Short mmCIF file of C-alpha atoms and ligand atoms in Angstrom, two decimals:
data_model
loop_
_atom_site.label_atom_id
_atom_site.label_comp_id
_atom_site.label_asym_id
_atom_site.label_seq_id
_atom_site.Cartn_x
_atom_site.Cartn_y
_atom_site.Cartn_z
CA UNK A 124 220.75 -15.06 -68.06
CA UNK A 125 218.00 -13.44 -66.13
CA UNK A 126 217.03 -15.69 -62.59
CA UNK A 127 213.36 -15.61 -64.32
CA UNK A 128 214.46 -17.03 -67.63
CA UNK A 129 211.67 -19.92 -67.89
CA UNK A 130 209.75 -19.66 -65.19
CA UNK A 131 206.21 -19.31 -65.20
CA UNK A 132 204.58 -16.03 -63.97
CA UNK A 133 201.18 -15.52 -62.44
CA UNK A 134 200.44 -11.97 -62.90
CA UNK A 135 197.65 -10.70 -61.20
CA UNK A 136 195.77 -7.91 -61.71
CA UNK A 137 193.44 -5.98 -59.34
CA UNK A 138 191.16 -2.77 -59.34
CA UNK A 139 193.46 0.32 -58.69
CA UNK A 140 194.45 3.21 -61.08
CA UNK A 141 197.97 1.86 -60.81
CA UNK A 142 196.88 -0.93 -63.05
CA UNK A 143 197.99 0.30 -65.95
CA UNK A 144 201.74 -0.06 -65.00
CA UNK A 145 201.07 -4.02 -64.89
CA UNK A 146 201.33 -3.86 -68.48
CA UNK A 147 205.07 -2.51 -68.02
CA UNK A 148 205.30 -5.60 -65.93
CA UNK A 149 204.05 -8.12 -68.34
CA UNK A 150 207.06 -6.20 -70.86
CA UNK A 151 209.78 -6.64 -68.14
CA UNK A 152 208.82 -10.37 -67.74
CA UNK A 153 208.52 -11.03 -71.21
CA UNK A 154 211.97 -9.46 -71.93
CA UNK A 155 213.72 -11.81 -68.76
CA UNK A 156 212.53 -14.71 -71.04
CA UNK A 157 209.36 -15.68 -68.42
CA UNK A 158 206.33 -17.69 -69.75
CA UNK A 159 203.54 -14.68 -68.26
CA UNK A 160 200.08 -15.82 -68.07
CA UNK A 161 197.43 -12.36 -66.77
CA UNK A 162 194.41 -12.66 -64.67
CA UNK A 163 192.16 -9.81 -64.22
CA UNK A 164 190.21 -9.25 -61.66
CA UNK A 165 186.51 -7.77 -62.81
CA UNK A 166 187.52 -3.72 -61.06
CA UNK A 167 191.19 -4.19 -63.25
CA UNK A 168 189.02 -4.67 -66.56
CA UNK A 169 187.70 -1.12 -65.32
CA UNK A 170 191.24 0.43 -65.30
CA UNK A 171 193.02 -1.21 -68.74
CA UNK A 172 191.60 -3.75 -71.08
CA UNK A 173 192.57 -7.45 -71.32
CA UNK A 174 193.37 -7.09 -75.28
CA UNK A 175 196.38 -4.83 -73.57
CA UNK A 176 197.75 -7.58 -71.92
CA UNK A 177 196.95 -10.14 -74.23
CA UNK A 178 198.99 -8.34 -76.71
CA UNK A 179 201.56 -8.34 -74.40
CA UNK A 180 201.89 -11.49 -72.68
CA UNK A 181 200.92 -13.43 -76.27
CA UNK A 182 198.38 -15.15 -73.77
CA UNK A 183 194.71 -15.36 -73.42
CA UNK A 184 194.01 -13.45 -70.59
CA UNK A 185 192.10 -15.01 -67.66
CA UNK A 186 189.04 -13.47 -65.51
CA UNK A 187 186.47 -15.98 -64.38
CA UNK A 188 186.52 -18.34 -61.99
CA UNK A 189 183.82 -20.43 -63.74
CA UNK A 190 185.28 -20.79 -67.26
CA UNK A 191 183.60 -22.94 -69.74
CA UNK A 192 186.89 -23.13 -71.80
CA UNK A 193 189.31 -24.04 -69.15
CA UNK A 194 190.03 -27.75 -69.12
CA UNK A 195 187.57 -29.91 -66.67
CA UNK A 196 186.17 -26.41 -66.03
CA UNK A 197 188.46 -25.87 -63.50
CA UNK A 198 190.53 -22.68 -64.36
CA UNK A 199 191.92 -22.00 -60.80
CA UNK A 200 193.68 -25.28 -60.43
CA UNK A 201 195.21 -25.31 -63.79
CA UNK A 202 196.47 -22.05 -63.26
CA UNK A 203 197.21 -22.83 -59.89
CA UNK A 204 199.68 -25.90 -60.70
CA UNK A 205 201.16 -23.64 -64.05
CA UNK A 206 202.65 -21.21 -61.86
CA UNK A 207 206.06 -20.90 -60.20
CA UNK A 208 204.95 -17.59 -58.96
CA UNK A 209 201.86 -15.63 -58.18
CA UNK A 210 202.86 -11.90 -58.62
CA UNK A 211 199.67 -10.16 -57.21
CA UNK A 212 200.66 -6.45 -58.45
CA UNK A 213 199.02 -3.67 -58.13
CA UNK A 214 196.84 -5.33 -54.98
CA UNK A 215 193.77 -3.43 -53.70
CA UNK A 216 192.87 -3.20 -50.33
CA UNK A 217 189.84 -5.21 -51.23
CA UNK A 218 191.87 -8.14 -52.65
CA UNK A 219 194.39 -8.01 -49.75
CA UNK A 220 191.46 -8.76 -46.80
CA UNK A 221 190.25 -11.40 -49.64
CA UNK A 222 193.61 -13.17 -49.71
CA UNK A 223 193.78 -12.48 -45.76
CA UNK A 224 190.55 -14.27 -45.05
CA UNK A 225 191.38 -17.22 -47.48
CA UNK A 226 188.20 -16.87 -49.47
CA UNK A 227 188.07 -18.36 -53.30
CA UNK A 228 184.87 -16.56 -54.43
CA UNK A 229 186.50 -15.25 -57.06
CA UNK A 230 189.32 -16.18 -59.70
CA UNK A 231 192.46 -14.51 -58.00
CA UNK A 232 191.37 -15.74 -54.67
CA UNK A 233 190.85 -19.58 -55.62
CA UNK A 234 193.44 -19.52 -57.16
CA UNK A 235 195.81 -18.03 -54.71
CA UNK A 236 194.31 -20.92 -52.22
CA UNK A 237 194.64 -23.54 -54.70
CA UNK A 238 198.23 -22.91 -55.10
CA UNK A 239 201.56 -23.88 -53.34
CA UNK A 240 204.01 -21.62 -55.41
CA UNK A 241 204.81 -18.18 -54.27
CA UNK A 242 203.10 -15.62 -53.67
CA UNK A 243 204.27 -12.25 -53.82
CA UNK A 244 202.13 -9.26 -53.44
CA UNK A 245 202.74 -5.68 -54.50
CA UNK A 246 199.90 -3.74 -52.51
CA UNK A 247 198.36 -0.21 -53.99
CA UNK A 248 195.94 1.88 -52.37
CA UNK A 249 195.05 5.58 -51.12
CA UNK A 250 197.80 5.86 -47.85
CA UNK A 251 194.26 6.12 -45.52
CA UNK A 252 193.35 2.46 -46.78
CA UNK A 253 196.98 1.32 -46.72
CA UNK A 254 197.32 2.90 -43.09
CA UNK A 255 194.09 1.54 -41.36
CA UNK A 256 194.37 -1.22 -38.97
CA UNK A 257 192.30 -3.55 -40.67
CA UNK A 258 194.26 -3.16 -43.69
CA UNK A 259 197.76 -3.75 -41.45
CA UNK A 260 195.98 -6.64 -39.61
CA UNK A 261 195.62 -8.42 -42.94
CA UNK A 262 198.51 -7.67 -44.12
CA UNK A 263 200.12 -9.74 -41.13
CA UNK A 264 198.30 -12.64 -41.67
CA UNK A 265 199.41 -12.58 -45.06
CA UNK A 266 203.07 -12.07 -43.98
CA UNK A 267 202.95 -15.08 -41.62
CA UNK A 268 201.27 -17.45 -44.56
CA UNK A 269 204.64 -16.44 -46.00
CA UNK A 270 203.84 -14.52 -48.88
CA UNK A 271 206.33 -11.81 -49.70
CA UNK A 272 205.32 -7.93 -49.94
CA UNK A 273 206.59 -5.97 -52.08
CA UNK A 274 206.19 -2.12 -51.37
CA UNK A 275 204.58 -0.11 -51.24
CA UNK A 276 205.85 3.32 -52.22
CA UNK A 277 205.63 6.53 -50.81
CA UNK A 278 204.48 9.78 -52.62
CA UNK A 279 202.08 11.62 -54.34
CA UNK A 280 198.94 9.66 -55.08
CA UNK A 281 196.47 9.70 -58.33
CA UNK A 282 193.81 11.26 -55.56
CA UNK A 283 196.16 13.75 -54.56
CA UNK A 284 196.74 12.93 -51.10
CA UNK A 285 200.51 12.05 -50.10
CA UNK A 286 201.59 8.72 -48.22
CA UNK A 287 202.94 4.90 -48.23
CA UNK A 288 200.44 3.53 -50.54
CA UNK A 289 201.18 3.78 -54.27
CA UNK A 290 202.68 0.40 -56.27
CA UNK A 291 206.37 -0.04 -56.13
CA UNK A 292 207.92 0.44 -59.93
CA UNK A 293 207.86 -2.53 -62.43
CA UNK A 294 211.69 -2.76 -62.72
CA UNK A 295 211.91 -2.45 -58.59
CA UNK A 296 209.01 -5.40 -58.25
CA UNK A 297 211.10 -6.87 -60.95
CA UNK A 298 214.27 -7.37 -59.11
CA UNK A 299 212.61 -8.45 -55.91
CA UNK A 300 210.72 -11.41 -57.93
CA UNK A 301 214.59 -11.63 -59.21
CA UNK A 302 216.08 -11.89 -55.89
CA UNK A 303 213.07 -14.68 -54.86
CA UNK A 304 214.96 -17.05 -57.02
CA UNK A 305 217.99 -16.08 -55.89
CA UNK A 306 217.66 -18.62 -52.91
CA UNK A 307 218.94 -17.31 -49.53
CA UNK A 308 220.56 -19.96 -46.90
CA UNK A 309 217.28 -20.10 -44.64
CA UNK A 310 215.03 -19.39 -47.63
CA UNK A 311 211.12 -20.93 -46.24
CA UNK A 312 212.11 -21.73 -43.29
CA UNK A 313 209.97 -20.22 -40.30
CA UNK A 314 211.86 -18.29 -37.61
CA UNK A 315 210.68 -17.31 -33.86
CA UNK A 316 213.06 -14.87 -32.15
CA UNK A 317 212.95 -13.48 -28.75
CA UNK A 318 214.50 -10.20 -27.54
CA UNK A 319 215.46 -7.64 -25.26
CA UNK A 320 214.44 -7.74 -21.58
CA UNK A 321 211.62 -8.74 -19.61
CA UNK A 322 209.67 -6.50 -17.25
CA UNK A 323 208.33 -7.81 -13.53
CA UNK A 324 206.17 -5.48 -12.19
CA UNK A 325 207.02 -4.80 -8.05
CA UNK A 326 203.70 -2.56 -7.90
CA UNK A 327 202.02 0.09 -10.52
CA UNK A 328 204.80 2.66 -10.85
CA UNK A 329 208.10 0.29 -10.04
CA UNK A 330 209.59 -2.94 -11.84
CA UNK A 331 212.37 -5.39 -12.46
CA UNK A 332 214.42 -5.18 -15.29
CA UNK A 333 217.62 -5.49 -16.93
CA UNK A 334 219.98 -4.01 -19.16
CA UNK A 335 219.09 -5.69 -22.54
CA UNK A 336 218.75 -3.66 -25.25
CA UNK A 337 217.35 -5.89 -27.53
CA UNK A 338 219.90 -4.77 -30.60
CA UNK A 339 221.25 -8.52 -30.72
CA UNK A 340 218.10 -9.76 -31.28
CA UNK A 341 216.41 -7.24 -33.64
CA UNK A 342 219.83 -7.20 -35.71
CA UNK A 343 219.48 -11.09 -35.49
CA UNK A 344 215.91 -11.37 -37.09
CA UNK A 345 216.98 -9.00 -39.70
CA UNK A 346 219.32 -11.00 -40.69
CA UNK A 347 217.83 -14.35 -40.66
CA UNK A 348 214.74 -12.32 -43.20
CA UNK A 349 217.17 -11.82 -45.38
CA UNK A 350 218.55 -15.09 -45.77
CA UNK A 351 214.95 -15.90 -46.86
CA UNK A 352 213.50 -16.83 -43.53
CA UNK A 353 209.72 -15.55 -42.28
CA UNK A 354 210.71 -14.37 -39.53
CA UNK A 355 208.51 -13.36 -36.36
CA UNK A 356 209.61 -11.42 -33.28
CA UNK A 357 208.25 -11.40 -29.74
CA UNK A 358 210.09 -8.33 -28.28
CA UNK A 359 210.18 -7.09 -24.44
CA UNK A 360 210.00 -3.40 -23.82
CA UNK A 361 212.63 -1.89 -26.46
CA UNK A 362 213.60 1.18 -28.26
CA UNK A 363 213.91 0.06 -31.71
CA UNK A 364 212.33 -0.08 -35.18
CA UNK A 365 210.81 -3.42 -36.40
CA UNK A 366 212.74 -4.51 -39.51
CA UNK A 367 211.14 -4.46 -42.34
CA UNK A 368 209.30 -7.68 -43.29
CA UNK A 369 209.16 -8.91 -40.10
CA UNK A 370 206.04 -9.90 -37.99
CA UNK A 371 206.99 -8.56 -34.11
CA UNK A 372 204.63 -9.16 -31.11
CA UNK A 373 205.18 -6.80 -27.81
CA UNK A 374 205.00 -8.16 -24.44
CA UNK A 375 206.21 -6.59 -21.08
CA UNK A 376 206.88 -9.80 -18.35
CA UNK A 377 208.58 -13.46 -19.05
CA UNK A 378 205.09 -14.76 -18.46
CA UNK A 379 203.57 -12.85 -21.39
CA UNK A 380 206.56 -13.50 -23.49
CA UNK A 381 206.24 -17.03 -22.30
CA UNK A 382 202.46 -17.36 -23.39
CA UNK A 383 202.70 -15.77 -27.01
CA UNK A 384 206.02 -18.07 -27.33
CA UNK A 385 203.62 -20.97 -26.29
CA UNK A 386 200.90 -19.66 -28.65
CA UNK A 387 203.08 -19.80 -31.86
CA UNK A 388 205.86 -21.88 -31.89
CA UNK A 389 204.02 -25.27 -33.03
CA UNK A 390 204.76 -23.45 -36.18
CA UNK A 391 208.36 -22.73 -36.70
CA UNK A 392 211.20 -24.34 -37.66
CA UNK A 393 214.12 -22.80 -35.57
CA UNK A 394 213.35 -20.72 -32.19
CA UNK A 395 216.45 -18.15 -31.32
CA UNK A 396 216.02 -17.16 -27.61
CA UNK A 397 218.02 -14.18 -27.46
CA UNK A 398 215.78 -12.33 -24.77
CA UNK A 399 217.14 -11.85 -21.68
CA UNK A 400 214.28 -13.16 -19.31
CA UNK A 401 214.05 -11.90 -15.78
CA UNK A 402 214.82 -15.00 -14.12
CA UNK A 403 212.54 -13.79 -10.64
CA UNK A 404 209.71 -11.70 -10.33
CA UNK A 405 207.72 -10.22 -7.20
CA UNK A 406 206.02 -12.78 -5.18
CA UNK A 407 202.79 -10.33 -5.20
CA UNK A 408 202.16 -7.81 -7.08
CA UNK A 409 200.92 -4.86 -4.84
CA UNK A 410 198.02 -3.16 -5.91
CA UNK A 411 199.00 0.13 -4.69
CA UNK A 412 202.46 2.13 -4.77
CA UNK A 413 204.07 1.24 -1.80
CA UNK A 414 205.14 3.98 0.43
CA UNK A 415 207.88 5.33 1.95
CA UNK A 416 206.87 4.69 5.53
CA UNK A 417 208.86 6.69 8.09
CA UNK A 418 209.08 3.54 10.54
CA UNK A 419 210.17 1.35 8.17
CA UNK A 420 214.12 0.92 7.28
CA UNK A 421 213.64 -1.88 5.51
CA UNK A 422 211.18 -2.75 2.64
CA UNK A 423 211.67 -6.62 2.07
CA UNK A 424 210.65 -7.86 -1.46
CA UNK A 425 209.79 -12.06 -2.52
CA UNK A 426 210.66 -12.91 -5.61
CA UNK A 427 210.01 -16.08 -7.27
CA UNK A 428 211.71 -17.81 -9.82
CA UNK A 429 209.98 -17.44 -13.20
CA UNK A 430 209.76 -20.52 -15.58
CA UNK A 431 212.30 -20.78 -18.13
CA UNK A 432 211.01 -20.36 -21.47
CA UNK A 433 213.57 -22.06 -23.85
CA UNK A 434 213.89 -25.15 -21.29
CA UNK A 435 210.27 -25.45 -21.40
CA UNK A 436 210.06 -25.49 -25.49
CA UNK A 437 212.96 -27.86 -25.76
CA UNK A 438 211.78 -30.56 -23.37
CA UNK A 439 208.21 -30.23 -25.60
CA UNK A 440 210.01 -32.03 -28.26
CA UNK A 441 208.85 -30.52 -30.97
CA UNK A 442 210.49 -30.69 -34.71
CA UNK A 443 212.17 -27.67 -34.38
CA UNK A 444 215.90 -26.66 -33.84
CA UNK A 445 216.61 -24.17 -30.84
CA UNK A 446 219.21 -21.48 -30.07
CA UNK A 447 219.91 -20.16 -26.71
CA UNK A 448 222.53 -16.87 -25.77
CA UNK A 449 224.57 -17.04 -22.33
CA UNK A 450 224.96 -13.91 -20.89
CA UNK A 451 227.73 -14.45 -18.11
CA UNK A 452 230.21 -12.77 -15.74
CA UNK A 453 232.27 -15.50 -15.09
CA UNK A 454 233.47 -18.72 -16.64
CA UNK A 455 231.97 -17.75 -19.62
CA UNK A 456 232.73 -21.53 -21.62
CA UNK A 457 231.72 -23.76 -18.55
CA UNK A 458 228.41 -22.22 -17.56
CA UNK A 459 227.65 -21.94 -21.64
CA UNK A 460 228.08 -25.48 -22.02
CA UNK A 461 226.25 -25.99 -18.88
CA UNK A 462 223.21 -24.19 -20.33
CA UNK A 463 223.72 -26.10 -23.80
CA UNK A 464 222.97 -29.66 -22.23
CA UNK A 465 220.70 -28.66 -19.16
CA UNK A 466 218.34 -26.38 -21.92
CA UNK A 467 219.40 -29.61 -24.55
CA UNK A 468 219.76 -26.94 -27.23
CA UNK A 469 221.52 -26.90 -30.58
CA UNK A 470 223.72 -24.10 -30.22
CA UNK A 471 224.41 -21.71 -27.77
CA UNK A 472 225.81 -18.35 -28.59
CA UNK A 473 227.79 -17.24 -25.47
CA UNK A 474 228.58 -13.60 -24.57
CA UNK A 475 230.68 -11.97 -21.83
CA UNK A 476 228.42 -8.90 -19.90
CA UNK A 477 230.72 -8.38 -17.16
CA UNK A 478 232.58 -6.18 -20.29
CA UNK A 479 231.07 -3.08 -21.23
CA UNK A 480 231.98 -2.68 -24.63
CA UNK A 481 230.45 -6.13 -25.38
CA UNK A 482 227.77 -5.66 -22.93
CA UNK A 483 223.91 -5.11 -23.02
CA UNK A 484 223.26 -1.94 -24.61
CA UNK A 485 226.53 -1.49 -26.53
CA UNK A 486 226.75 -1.57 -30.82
CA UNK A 487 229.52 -4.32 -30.35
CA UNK A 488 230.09 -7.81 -29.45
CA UNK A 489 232.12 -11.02 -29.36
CA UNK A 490 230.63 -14.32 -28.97
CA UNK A 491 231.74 -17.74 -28.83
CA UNK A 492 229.10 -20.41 -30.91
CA UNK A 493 228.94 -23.89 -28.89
CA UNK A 494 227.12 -26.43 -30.01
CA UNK A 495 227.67 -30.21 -28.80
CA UNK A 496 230.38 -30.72 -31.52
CA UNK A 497 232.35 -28.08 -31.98
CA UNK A 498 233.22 -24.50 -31.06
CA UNK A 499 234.22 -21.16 -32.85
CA UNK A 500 234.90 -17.85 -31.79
CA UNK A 501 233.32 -14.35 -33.36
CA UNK A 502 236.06 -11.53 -32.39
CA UNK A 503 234.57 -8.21 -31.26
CA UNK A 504 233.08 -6.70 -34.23
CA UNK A 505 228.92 -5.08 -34.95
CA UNK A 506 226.29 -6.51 -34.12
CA UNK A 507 225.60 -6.80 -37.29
CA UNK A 508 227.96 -8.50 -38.66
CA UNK A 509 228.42 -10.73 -35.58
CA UNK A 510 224.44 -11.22 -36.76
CA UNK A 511 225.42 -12.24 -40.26
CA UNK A 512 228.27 -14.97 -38.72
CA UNK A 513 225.82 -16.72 -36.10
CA UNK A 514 222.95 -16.66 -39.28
CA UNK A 515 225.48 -18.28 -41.56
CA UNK A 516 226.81 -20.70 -38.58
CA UNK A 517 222.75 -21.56 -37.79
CA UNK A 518 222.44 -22.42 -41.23
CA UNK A 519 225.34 -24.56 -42.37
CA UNK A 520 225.81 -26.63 -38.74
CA UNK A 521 222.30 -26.19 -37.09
CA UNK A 522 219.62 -26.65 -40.11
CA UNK A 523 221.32 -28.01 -42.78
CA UNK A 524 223.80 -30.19 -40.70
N1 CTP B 1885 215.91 -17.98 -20.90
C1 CTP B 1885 214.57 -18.22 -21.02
N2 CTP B 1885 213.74 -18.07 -19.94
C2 CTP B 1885 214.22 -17.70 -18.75
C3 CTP B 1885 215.61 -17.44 -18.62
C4 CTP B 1885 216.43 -17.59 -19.71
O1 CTP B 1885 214.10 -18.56 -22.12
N3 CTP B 1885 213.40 -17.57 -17.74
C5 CTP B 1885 216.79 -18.17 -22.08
C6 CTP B 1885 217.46 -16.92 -22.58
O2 CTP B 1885 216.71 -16.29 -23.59
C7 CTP B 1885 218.78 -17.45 -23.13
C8 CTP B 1885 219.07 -18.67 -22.26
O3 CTP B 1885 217.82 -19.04 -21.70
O4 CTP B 1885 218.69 -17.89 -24.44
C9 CTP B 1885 220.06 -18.44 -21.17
O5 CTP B 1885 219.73 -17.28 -20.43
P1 CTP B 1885 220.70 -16.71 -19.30
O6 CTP B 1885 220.06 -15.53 -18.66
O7 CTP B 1885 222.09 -16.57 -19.82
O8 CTP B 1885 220.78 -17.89 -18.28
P2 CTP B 1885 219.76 -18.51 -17.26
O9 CTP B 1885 219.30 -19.82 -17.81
O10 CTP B 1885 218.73 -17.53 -16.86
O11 CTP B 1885 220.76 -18.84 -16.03
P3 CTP B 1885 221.58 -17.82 -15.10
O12 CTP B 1885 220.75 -16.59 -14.95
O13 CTP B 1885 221.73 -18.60 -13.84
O14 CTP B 1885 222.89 -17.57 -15.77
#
């Protein structure tokens, strides 16, 4: 039996030439045994009529906000409780800055802020709208509301240009509605992430670093998205591709990573420090290069100890769960343990850097999980899979313990 068999389907409709494929959605709905309801937005009844997908969904289709039929004359909140889903598909540009700014001044827009079910958008659009920043701006917003996107496609476009921009399939938008249901093991929950180094500027041209690659991290957040989790990344200077779905903020020192961590975590449910934070930086910053001056030997450089960021967020006390790595050389257990009650965390994920293979910048790694009950240990294997064991571990003995 299809994952959608009885549940009730908001599909929304919105000015673009790809609305005429929403009809091949209301099919594909119909035929997983959903209960489909349509709304129309006034540019969608431009495109394909609502008789169309009134024939289709068996439903009287829906297009004002003010409807003098509609029960108390409140259309939005009926439809608004009705739903188990919103599927917003295709989504103009227009509708997506609506939905962005939470304004209700029309019927898809109230509704979408009258409802708590899910909302999952499939964006369409000439690749120049879809690739503008104002267009990418809302688009994070949206993501961090936690609304899924779905899409969109790359190709040729009704206009003729070529880009990301045109509606992902109705059996592809299907099976990600599909896979919605299919609940993963962090599914809602909201997930901060740190990663990769931290840089501490000595003067304009010279810093301190480390050797942090950031792949832990990045392979981390992938993996907690697709256990269902909004993820959002705050990422020190890196080489690496943002995974897809996933909202990532860059910063260069511990004290910017330290601010943005400040800004947004009042909002999450677990924070995973992997970062590797420069524990000192320069005690001035010079304005100037500093030169190599024949007299001088020696150049002697301050450093003071920055302030540690995961310490700082567990002692606020917030309701959140937090996970902290060890990176050591040495007694790898003790000082892991050490760091678990000093930084009072739930779980520390302890690594050895002193060996290469496991180290900083290489594909592989073994880690041991700590938390103040038990222990288990990850044998050398990819990050990514090491990724999938510390997600699963987080959420059977950290959230859901
Ligand atoms: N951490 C942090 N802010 C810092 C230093 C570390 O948030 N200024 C976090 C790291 O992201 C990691 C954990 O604290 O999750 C432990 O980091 P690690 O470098 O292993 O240890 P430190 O606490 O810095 O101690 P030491 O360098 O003495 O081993």
């Amino acid at each position: 039996m299809s994952k959608l068999a009885n549940k009730n389907i908001l599909l929304c409709v919105t000015g673009g030439i790809a609305a005429y494929k929403a009809a091949e959605l209301v099919r594909l709905f119909k035929t997983s045994n959903a209960f489909v309801k349509v709304l129309m937005t006034k540019g969608a009844q431009e495109f394909i009529t609502p008789l169309t997908m009134q024939a289709l969904s068996g439903e009287k289709v829906h297009t004002d906000l003010l409807s003098k039929e509609a029960e108390a004359a409140m259309g939005h909140i009926e439809l608004a409780k009705w739903c188990d889903v919103i599927v917003i598909a295709p989504c103009s540009a227009n509708s997506l800055s609506k939905l962005a700014e939470g304004r209700g001044d029309d019927l898809l827009s109230a509704v979408c802020l009258a409802s708590e079910s899910e909302l999952c958008i499939a964006p369409a659009m000439n690749q120049a709208m879809w690739k503008d920043s104002r267009t990418q701006k809302n688009l994070k917003k949206i993501l961090r509301s936690g609304a899924k996107i779905i899409g969109p496609a790359s190709g040729e476009q009704a206009c003729g240009d070529v880009g990301e921009g045109r509606m992902t399939e109705p059996k592809d938008i299907l099976n990600e509605i599909e896979n919605k249901f299919k609940k993963g093991s962090l599914s809602g929950k909201k997930v901060l992430i740190t990663a990769g180094p931290t840089q501490e500027m000595i003067d304009p041209v010279r810093y301190i670093s480390n050797k942090s690659s950031g792949k832990m991290g990045f392979s981390l957040a992938e993996e907690v998205k697709n256990q269902g989790a909004i993820v959002t990344l705050i990422s020190g200077p890196v080489n690496l591709n943002t995974p897809d779905k996933v909202e990532r903020f860059d910063v260069k020192s511990a004290k910017e990573m330290q601010s943005k961590v400040e800004e947004l975590i009042e909002d999450f449910d677990l924070f995973i420090s992997a970062a590797a934070v420069a524990d000192f930086k320069p005690k001035k910053l010079q304005e100037n290069k500093i030169k190599k001056d024949s007299n001088n030997k020696k150049v002697k450089l301050v450093l003071n100890k920055n302030s540690d960021i995961l310490k700082a967020i567990s002692e606020k006390k917030l309701n959140l769960k937090t996970v902290g790595f060890a990176a050591e050389t040495e007694n790898l257990i003790t000082n892991a343990k050490r760091k678990l009650s000093d930084k009072n965390l739930d779980l520390i994920v302890a690594n050895d850097v002193s060996d290469e293979s496991i180290g900083f910048d290489s594909d592989e790694n073994e880690v041991t999980l700590i938390t103040k009950k038990e222990k288990k240990i990850i044998k050398k294997t990819s990050k990514k899979i090491i990724s999938k064991k510390i997600v699963e571990f987080i959420a059977q003995k950290v959230i859901n313990d």
